[in-house]
Each structure stands twice: as C-alpha cells, then as structure tokens.
Short mmCIF file of C-alpha atoms in Angstrom, two decimals:
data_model
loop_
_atom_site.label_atom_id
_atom_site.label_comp_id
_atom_site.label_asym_id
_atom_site.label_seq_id
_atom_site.Cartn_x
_atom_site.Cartn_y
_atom_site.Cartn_z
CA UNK A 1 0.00 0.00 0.00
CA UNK A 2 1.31 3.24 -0.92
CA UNK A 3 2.07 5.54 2.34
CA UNK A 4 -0.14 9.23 1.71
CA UNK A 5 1.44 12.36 1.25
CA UNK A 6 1.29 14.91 3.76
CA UNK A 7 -1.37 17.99 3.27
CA UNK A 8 0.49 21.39 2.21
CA UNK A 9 0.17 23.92 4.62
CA UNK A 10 -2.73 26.53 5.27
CA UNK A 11 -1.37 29.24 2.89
CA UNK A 12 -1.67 31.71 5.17
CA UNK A 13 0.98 30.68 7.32
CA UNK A 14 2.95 29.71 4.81
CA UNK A 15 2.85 33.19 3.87
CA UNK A 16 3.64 34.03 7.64
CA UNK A 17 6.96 31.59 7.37
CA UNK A 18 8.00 33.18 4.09
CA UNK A 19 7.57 36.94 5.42
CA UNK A 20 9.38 36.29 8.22
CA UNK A 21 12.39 34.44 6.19
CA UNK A 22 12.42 37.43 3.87
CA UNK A 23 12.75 39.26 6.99
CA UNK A 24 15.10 37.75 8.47
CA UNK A 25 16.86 38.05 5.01
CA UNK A 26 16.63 41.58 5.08
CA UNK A 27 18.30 41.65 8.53
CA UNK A 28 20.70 39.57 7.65
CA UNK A 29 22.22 41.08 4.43
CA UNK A 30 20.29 44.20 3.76
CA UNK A 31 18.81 42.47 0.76
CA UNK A 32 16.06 40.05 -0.53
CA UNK A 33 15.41 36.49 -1.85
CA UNK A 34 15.59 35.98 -5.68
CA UNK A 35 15.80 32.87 -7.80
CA UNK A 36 16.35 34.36 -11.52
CA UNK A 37 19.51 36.10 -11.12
CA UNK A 38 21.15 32.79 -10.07
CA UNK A 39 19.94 31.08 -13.13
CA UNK A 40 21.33 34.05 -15.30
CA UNK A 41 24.76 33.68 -13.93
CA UNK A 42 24.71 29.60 -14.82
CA UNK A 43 24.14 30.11 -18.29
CA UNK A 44 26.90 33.16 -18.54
CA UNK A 45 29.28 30.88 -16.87
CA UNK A 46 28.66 27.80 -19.56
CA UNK A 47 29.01 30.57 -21.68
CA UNK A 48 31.95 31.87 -20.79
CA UNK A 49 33.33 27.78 -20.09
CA UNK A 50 32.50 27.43 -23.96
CA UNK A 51 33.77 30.64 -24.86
CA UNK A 52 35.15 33.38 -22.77
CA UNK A 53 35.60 35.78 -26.21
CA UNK A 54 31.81 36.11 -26.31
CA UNK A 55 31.64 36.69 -22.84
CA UNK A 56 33.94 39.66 -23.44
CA UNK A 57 32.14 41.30 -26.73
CA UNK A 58 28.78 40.85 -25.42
CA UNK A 59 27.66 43.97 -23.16
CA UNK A 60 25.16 41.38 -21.52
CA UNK A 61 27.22 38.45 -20.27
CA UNK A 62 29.85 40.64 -19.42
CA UNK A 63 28.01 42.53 -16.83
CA UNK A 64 28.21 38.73 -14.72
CA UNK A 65 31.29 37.59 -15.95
CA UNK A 66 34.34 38.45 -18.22
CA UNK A 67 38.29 38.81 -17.05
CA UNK A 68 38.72 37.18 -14.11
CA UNK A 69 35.18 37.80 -12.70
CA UNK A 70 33.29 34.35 -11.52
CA UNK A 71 29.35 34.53 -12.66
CA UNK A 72 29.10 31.86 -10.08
CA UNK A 73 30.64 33.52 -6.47
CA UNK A 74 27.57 35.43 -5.80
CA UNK A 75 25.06 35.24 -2.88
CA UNK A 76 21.99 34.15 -5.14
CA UNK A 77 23.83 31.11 -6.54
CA UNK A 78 24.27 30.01 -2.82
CA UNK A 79 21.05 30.88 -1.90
CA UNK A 80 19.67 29.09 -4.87
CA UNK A 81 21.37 25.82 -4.52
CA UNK A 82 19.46 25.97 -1.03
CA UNK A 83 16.59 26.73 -2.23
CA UNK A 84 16.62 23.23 -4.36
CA UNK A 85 17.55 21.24 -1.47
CA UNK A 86 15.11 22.54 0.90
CA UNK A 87 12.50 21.58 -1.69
CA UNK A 88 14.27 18.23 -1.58
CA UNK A 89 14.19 18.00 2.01
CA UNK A 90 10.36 19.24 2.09
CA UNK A 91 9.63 16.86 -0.42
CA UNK A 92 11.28 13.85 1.23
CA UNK A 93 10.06 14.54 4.50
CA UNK A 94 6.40 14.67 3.16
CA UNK A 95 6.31 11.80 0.98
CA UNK A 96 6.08 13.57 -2.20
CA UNK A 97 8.97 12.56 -4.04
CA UNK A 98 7.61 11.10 -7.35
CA UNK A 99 9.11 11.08 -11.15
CA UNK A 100 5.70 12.85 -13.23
CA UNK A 101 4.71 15.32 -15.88
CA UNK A 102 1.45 17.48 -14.04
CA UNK A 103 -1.00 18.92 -16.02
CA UNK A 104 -4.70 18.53 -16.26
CA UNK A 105 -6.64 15.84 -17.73
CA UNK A 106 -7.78 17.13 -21.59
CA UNK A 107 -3.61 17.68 -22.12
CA UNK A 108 -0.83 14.70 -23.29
CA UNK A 109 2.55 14.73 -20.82
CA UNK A 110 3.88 15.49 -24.91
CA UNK A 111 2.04 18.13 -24.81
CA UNK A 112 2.50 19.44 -21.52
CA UNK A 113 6.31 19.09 -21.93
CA UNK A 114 6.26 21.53 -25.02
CA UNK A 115 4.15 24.09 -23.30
CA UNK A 116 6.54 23.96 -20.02
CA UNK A 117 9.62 24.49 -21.99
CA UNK A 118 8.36 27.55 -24.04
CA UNK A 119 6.46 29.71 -20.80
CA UNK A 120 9.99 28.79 -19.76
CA UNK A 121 11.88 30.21 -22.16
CA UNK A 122 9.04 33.05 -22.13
CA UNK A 123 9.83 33.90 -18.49
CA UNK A 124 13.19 33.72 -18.43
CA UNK A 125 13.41 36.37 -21.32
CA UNK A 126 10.70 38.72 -19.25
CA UNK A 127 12.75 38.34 -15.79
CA UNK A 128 15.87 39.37 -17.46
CA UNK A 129 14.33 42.51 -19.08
CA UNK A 130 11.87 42.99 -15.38
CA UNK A 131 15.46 42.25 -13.38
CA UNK A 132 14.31 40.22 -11.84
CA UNK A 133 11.30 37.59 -10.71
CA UNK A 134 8.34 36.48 -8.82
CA UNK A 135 11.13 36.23 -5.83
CA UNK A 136 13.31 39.24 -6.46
CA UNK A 137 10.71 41.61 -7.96
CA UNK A 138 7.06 40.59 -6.72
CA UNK A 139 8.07 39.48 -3.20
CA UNK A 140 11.11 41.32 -2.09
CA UNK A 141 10.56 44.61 -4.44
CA UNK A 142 7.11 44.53 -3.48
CA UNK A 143 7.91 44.14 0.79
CA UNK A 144 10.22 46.86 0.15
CA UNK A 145 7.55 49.06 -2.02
CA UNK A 146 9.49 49.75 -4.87
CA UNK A 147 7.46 51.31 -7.51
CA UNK A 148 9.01 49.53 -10.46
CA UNK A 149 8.65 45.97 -8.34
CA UNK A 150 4.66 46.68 -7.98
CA UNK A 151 4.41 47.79 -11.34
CA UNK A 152 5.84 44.52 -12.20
CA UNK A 153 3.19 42.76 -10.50
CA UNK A 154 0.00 44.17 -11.51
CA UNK A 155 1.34 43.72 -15.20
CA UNK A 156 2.48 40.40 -14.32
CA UNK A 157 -1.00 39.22 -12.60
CA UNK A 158 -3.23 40.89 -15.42
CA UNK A 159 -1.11 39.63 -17.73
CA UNK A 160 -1.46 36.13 -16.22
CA UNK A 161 -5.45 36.25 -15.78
CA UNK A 162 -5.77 37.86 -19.12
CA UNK A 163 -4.39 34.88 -21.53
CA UNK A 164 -5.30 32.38 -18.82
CA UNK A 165 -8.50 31.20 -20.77
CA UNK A 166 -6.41 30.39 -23.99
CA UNK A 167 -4.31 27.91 -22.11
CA UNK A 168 -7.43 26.17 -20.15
CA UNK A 169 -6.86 22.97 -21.58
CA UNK A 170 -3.51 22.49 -20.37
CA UNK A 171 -4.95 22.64 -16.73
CA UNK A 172 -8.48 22.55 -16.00
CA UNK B 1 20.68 50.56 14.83
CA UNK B 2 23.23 47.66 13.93
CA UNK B 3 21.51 45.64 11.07
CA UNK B 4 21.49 44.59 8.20
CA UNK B 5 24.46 42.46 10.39
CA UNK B 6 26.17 42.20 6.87
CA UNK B 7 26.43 46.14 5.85
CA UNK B 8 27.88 46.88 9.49
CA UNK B 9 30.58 44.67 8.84
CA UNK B 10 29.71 41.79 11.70
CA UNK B 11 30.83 38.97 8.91
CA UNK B 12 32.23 38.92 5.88
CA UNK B 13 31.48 37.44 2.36
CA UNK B 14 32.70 33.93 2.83
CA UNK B 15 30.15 33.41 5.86
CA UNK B 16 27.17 35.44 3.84
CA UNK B 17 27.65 32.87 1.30
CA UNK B 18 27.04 29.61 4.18
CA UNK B 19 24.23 32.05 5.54
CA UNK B 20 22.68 31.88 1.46
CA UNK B 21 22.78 28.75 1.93
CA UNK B 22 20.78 28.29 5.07
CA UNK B 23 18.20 31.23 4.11
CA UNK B 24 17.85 29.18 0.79
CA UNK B 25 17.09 26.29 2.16
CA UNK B 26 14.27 27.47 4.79
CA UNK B 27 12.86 29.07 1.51
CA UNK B 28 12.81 26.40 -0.70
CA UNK B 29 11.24 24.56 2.16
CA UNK B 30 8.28 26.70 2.47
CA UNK B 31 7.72 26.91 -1.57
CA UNK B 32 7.64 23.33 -0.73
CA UNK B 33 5.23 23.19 1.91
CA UNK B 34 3.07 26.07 0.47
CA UNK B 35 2.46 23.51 -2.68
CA UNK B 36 4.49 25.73 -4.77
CA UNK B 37 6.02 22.49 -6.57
CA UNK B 38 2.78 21.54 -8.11
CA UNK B 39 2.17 23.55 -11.16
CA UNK B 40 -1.52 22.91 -11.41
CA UNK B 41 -1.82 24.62 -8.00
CA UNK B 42 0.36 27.78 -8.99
CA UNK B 43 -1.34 27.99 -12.64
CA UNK B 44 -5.17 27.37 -10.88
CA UNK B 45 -4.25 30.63 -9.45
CA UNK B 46 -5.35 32.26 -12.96
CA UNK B 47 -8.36 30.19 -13.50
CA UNK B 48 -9.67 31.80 -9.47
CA UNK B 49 -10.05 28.00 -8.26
CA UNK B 50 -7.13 28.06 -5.94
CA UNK B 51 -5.44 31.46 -4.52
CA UNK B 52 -2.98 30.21 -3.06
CA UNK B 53 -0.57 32.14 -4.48
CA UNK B 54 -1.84 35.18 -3.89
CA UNK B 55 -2.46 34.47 -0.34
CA UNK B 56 0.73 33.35 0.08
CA UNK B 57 2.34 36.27 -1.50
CA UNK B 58 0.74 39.01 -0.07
CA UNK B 59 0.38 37.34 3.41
CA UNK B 60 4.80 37.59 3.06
CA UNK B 61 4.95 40.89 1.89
CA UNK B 62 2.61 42.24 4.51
CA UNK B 63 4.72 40.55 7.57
CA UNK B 64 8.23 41.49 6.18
CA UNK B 65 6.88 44.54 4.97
CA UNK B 66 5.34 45.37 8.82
CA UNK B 67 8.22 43.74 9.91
CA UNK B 68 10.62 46.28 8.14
CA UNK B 69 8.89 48.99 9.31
CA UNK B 70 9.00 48.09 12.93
CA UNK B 71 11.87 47.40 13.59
CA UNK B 72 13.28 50.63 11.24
CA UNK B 73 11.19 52.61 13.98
CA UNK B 74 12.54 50.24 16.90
CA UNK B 75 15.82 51.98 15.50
CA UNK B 76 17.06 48.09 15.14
CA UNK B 77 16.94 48.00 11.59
CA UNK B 78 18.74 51.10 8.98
CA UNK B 79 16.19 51.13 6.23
CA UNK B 80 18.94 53.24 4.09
CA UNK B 81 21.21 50.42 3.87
CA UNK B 82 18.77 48.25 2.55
CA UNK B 83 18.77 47.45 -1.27
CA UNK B 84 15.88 48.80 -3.46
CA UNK B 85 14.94 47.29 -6.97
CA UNK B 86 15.68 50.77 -8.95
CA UNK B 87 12.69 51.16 -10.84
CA UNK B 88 12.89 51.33 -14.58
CA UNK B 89 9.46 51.61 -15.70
CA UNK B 90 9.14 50.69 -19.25
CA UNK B 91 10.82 47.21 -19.09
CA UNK B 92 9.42 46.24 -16.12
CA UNK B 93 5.85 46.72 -17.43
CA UNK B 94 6.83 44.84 -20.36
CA UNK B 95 8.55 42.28 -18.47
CA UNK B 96 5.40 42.04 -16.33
CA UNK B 97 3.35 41.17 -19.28
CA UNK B 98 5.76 38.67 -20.64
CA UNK B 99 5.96 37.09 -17.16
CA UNK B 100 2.68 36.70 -16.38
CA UNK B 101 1.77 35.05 -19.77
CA UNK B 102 4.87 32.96 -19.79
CA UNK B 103 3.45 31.91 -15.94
CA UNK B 104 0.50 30.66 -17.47
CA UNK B 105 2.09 28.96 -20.32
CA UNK B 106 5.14 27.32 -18.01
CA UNK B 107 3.06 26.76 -14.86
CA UNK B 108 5.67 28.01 -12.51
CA UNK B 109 8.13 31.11 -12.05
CA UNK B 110 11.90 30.34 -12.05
CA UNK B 111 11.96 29.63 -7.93
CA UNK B 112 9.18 27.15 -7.91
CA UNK B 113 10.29 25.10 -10.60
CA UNK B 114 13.62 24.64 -9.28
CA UNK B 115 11.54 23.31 -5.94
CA UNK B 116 9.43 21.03 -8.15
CA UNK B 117 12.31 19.46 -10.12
CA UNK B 118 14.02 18.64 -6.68
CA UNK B 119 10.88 16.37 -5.69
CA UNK B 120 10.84 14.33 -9.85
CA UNK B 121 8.63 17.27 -11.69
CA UNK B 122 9.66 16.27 -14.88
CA UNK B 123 7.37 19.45 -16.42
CA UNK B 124 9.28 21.36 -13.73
CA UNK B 125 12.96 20.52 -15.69
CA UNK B 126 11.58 21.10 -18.64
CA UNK B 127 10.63 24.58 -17.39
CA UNK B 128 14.28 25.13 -16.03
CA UNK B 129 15.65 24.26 -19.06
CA UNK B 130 13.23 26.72 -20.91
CA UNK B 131 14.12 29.60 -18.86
CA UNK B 132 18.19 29.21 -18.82
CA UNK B 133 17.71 28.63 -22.92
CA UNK B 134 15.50 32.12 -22.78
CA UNK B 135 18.02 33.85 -20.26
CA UNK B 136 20.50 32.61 -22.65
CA UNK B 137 18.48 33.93 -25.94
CA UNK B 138 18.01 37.65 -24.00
CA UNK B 139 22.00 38.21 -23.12
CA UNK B 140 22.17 37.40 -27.57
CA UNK B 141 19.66 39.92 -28.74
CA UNK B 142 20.36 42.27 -25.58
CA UNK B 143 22.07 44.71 -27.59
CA UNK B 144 19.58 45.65 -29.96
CA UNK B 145 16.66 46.83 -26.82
CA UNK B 146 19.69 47.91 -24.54
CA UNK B 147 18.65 51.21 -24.78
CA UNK B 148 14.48 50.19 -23.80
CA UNK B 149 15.87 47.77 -20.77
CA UNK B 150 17.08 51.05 -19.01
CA UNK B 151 13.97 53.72 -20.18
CA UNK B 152 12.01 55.12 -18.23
CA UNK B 153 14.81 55.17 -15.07
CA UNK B 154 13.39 56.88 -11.78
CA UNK B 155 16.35 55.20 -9.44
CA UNK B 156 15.46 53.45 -6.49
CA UNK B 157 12.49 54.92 -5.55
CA UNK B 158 9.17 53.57 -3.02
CA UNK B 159 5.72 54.17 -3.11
CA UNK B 160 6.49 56.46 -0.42
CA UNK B 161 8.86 58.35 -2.02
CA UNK B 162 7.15 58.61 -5.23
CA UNK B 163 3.02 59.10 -4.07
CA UNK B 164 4.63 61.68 -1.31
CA UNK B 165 2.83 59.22 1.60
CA UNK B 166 3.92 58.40 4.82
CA UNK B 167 5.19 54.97 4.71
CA UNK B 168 3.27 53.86 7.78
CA UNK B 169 0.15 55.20 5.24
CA UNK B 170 0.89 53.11 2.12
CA UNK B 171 1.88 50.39 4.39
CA UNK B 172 -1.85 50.25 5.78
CA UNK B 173 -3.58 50.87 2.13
CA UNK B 174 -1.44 47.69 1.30
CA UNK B 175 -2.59 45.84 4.48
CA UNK B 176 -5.83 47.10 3.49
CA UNK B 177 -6.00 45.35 -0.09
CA UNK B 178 -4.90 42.56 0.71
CA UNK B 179 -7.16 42.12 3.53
CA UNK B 180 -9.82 42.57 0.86
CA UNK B 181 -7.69 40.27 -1.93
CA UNK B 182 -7.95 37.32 1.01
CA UNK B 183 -11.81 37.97 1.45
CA UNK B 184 -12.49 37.79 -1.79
CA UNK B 185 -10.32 35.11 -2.73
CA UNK B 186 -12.03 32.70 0.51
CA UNK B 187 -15.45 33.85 -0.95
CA UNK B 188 -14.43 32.35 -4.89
CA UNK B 189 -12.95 29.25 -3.57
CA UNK B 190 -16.40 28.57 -1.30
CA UNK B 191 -18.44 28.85 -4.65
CA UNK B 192 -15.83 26.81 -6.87
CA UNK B 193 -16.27 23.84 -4.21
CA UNK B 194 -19.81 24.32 -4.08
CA UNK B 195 -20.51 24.03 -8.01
CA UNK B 196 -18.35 20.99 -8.10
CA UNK B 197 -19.60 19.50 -5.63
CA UNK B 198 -23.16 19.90 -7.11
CA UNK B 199 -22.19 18.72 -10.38
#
C-alpha cells in the first residue's frame, strides 16, 4: 500500500513563514530572496566555459562575468542551490517525491512538456528585461515598495489572468 | 541601529555565502510546503479556483513589509542600507506582461520550478531548461533593446517616495488590499467547491 502524502500547509501561514524568512533576510544582508539572477549567472558561466571571447564582446554576459570575474561567487547562486535542497528535504520529508509530468486531464505529458519548456523560455526572457522575478521583484521589491517591483506585478497578474483562458486545456 | 548584520561589517562574504545557503534552504522549504512544486496549483491561481498564491504572497509581503517597518522605527533595523529594486518603468511593465503570460504557459516562475524538479517534476525541468535557454536567448539579442531595458529610469524609488505618503500610510492601504484580496479570494474558492460538488 502506498504511504499518503502529507497535506500542504494553510497558505496563510505559509505566507507568515516566508515573510518572516524574507525578513530575516533583510536583517541579515540588507537584501532580498531571488531565484532568476542565479539562473542568469549559470548560463553566462557555460558561456563563458564554452567561450570566454563572447563573454567579453557581449555587453550582456559581461556585466556577470568576463576577465577574471566568476558569474558563479555570488550570494543568489548560494542561496539558490538551497533553495533546491530545501524543496528536496520538504519533499522527502512529506512523501512527495515522485518522477511525473502534471498537467490537467484534456492535455498529453507530450504536450505538456512543449508548453513547459516555451512559458519557460518566455519567463526567463521577461525576468531578465523585469530584473528580476516572482522572488526578487514581486516578493522582495514589493515588501520593500518599490514602484518599479509593484508595477511589475499588476502587469504580471493581469497579464497572467488575461491569456489564462487560452491555455485552459492544459490545466483545467 | 546595527543591522542589516552584513552592511555593518559583523561577517564577511565567505560566511554570507554559508548564511545563502541556510536562508535558501528554509525558503525552498516553504515553496515546498506552500504547494508551490505543483504547477496545477500555482497555474489554478489564474483560472480563481485556488489562490494560493496570492495568499501566500501578499500574506509575506505584509509581515516582512510590517516587519521592516517596525523594527526601522525600533531603531534596530537602517532602512537606508537596505537594497531597493531601482525602478525602470518601461521594461518592467513589459517584463510584467511577458511574465505573467509565460506563468500561465510554463506553470511556474523560475523559484518554484527549481523546488518542483528537486521532488521528480519532470514538467518542472523542462521549465528550467526553458528559462536558462531564454536567459541565454536575452544576453544574444540584448544589444539591440539595450537602450528600452534602461527607459524610463526613476532610481530606487518607493511608493512612499514617489506618491509623497507616509510609509506607515501606504503600508496600511497595502494591508488594506490585501485584507480585501484574502476575502475575496475565501469567498471564490467557497463557490468553486460548491458548483463541483453539485455537479
């Protein structure tokens, strides 16, 4: 018999845990959480493994990387890496661990794969021209009130609930 | 005052990196825990059936953000050595937009699917793999908008700064909306149930 999963938490103190980490975040290092920065500096370092010339011409990568600058010695690549292994350890702990491709029922896993891999690559263009993400824009810019971060959000959200009925199929 | 610890100099960079680590991990955690890893929880956001993103969300921002404030008035905490996103306001509109429809299309935002792919997401990878092939695909073509990624540049600036408020003021009008956001959110989720269950 397969042992249940454990029941997320109440999102509201979820939202209570997460506050307080930003918090103590904010404390800490007089800064906030992020997750897409630390993505950006991976691929300019297997850039600049593959070739360090590009690295050098391109006004872009070079801002992370170039000479004898590291993309990867940064705070948000740390904090990162932590953030996949306390999903691991959530995971684990709650019996969730399981190899499968979610999506709702009138969708293939094909199907599903294609449409992950593209709002990928569609987000991770948009967080590199917003600077940022859901963690380093929405939550921290927006805890912090920085105009630009809460502009980012309401364009973000009405973007989301505005094209959300031409994707319906992949999830409801 | 004497934080943020790190700006007044009580450790260095080697240590804030092991601290990164640690704050990471309580955060990934609680993505966990919230149900961030499931992407038909994060995406049923947009269809109203499940808010828990947005109750999640704004429940953070409104404790750090309280948080901040108190303890910048406890004189614990200098607010002025505390980064601020600088706002530039053109590309983050537009990055907004692309966000929220590549949200809907990806079914997760870069932190969550990195949570998701740690417990076997395999739509979760896929997503990764998207977004470091788009990061990669926006550092190529970056110098022909380099100019529009920096427009409409008012430095770091808050709502406070900008709409002339108090802080304490803006902080309550955002306490205020998402009180409201929560109430209405409870009151969709009641009716969803309720015409399922009927049908």
């Amino acid at each position: 018999m397969e042992s249940e999963s454990q029941k997320y938490w109440s999102p509201y103190a979820a939202g209570v845990a997460l506050g307080l980490i930003l918090l103590l975040t904010f404390v800490l290092m007089g800064r906030g959480l992020g997750a897409s920065g630390a993505m950006m500096r991976t691929v300019t370092w297997a850039v600049d493994t593959v070739s360090p010339a590009h690295v050098d011409s391109n006004p872009y990568f070079s801002k992370y990387a170039g000479g004898d600058k590291n993309p990867l010695s940064n705070w948000l690549v740390f904090e990162v890496i932590g953030v996949f292994f306390g999903g691991l350890l959530s995971g684990m702990l709650a019996k969730r661990m399981r190899l499968q491709v979610e999506h709702g029922p009138r969708i293939t896993d094909k199907g599903r794969l294609v449409l992950a891999l593209t709002g990928g690559a569609i987000m991770g263009f948009g967080a590199r021209l917003a600077l940022g993400c859901t963690s380093g824009q929405a939550l921290t810019g927006g805890a912090t009130m920085a105009v630009g971060s809460w502009i980012f959000m309401l364009t973000m959200f009405a973007a989301a609930f505005g094209v959300a009925w031409l994707f319906r199929k992949q999830w409801i | 005052m004497f934080t943020p610890l790190y700006k007044y100099g009580y450790f260095g960079l080697e240590i804030s990196f092991v601290i990164a680590f640690i704050i990471g991990l309580l955060f990934g955690f609680v993505l966990e825990r919230a149900g961030f890893s499931s992407s038909r929880k994060l995406a049923g956001q947009f269809y109203l059936r499940d808010n828990t993103v947005l109750k999640v969300m704004f429940t953070a921002i409104v404790v750090a953000m309280v948080g901040l404030l108190y303890l910048n008035w406890a004189e614990i905490f200098d607010i002025t050595r505390l980064y601020l996103n600088p706002t530039y306001l053109w590309p983050q509109f537009v990055g907004g937009l692309i966000m929220g429809t590549g949200f809907v299309i990806g079914g997760y935002c870069p932190g969550t699917s990195l949570v998701a792919s740690a417990i076997g997401k395999i739509d979760a990878m896929f997503y990764v793999l998207g977004s470091l092939l788009g990061m990669l695909i926006y550092g190529e073509v970056y110098p022909l908008f380099q100019e529009f990624s920096v427009s409409g540049a008012m430095g770091q600036v808050t709502l406070s700064d900008w709409l002339h408020l108090r802080p304490g003021l803006i902080a309550f009008f955002i306490i205020l909306f998402a009180l409201g956001m929560f109430w209405g959110a409870d009151l969709l989720e009641k009716k969803f149930a309720h015409e399922e269950g009927a049908s």
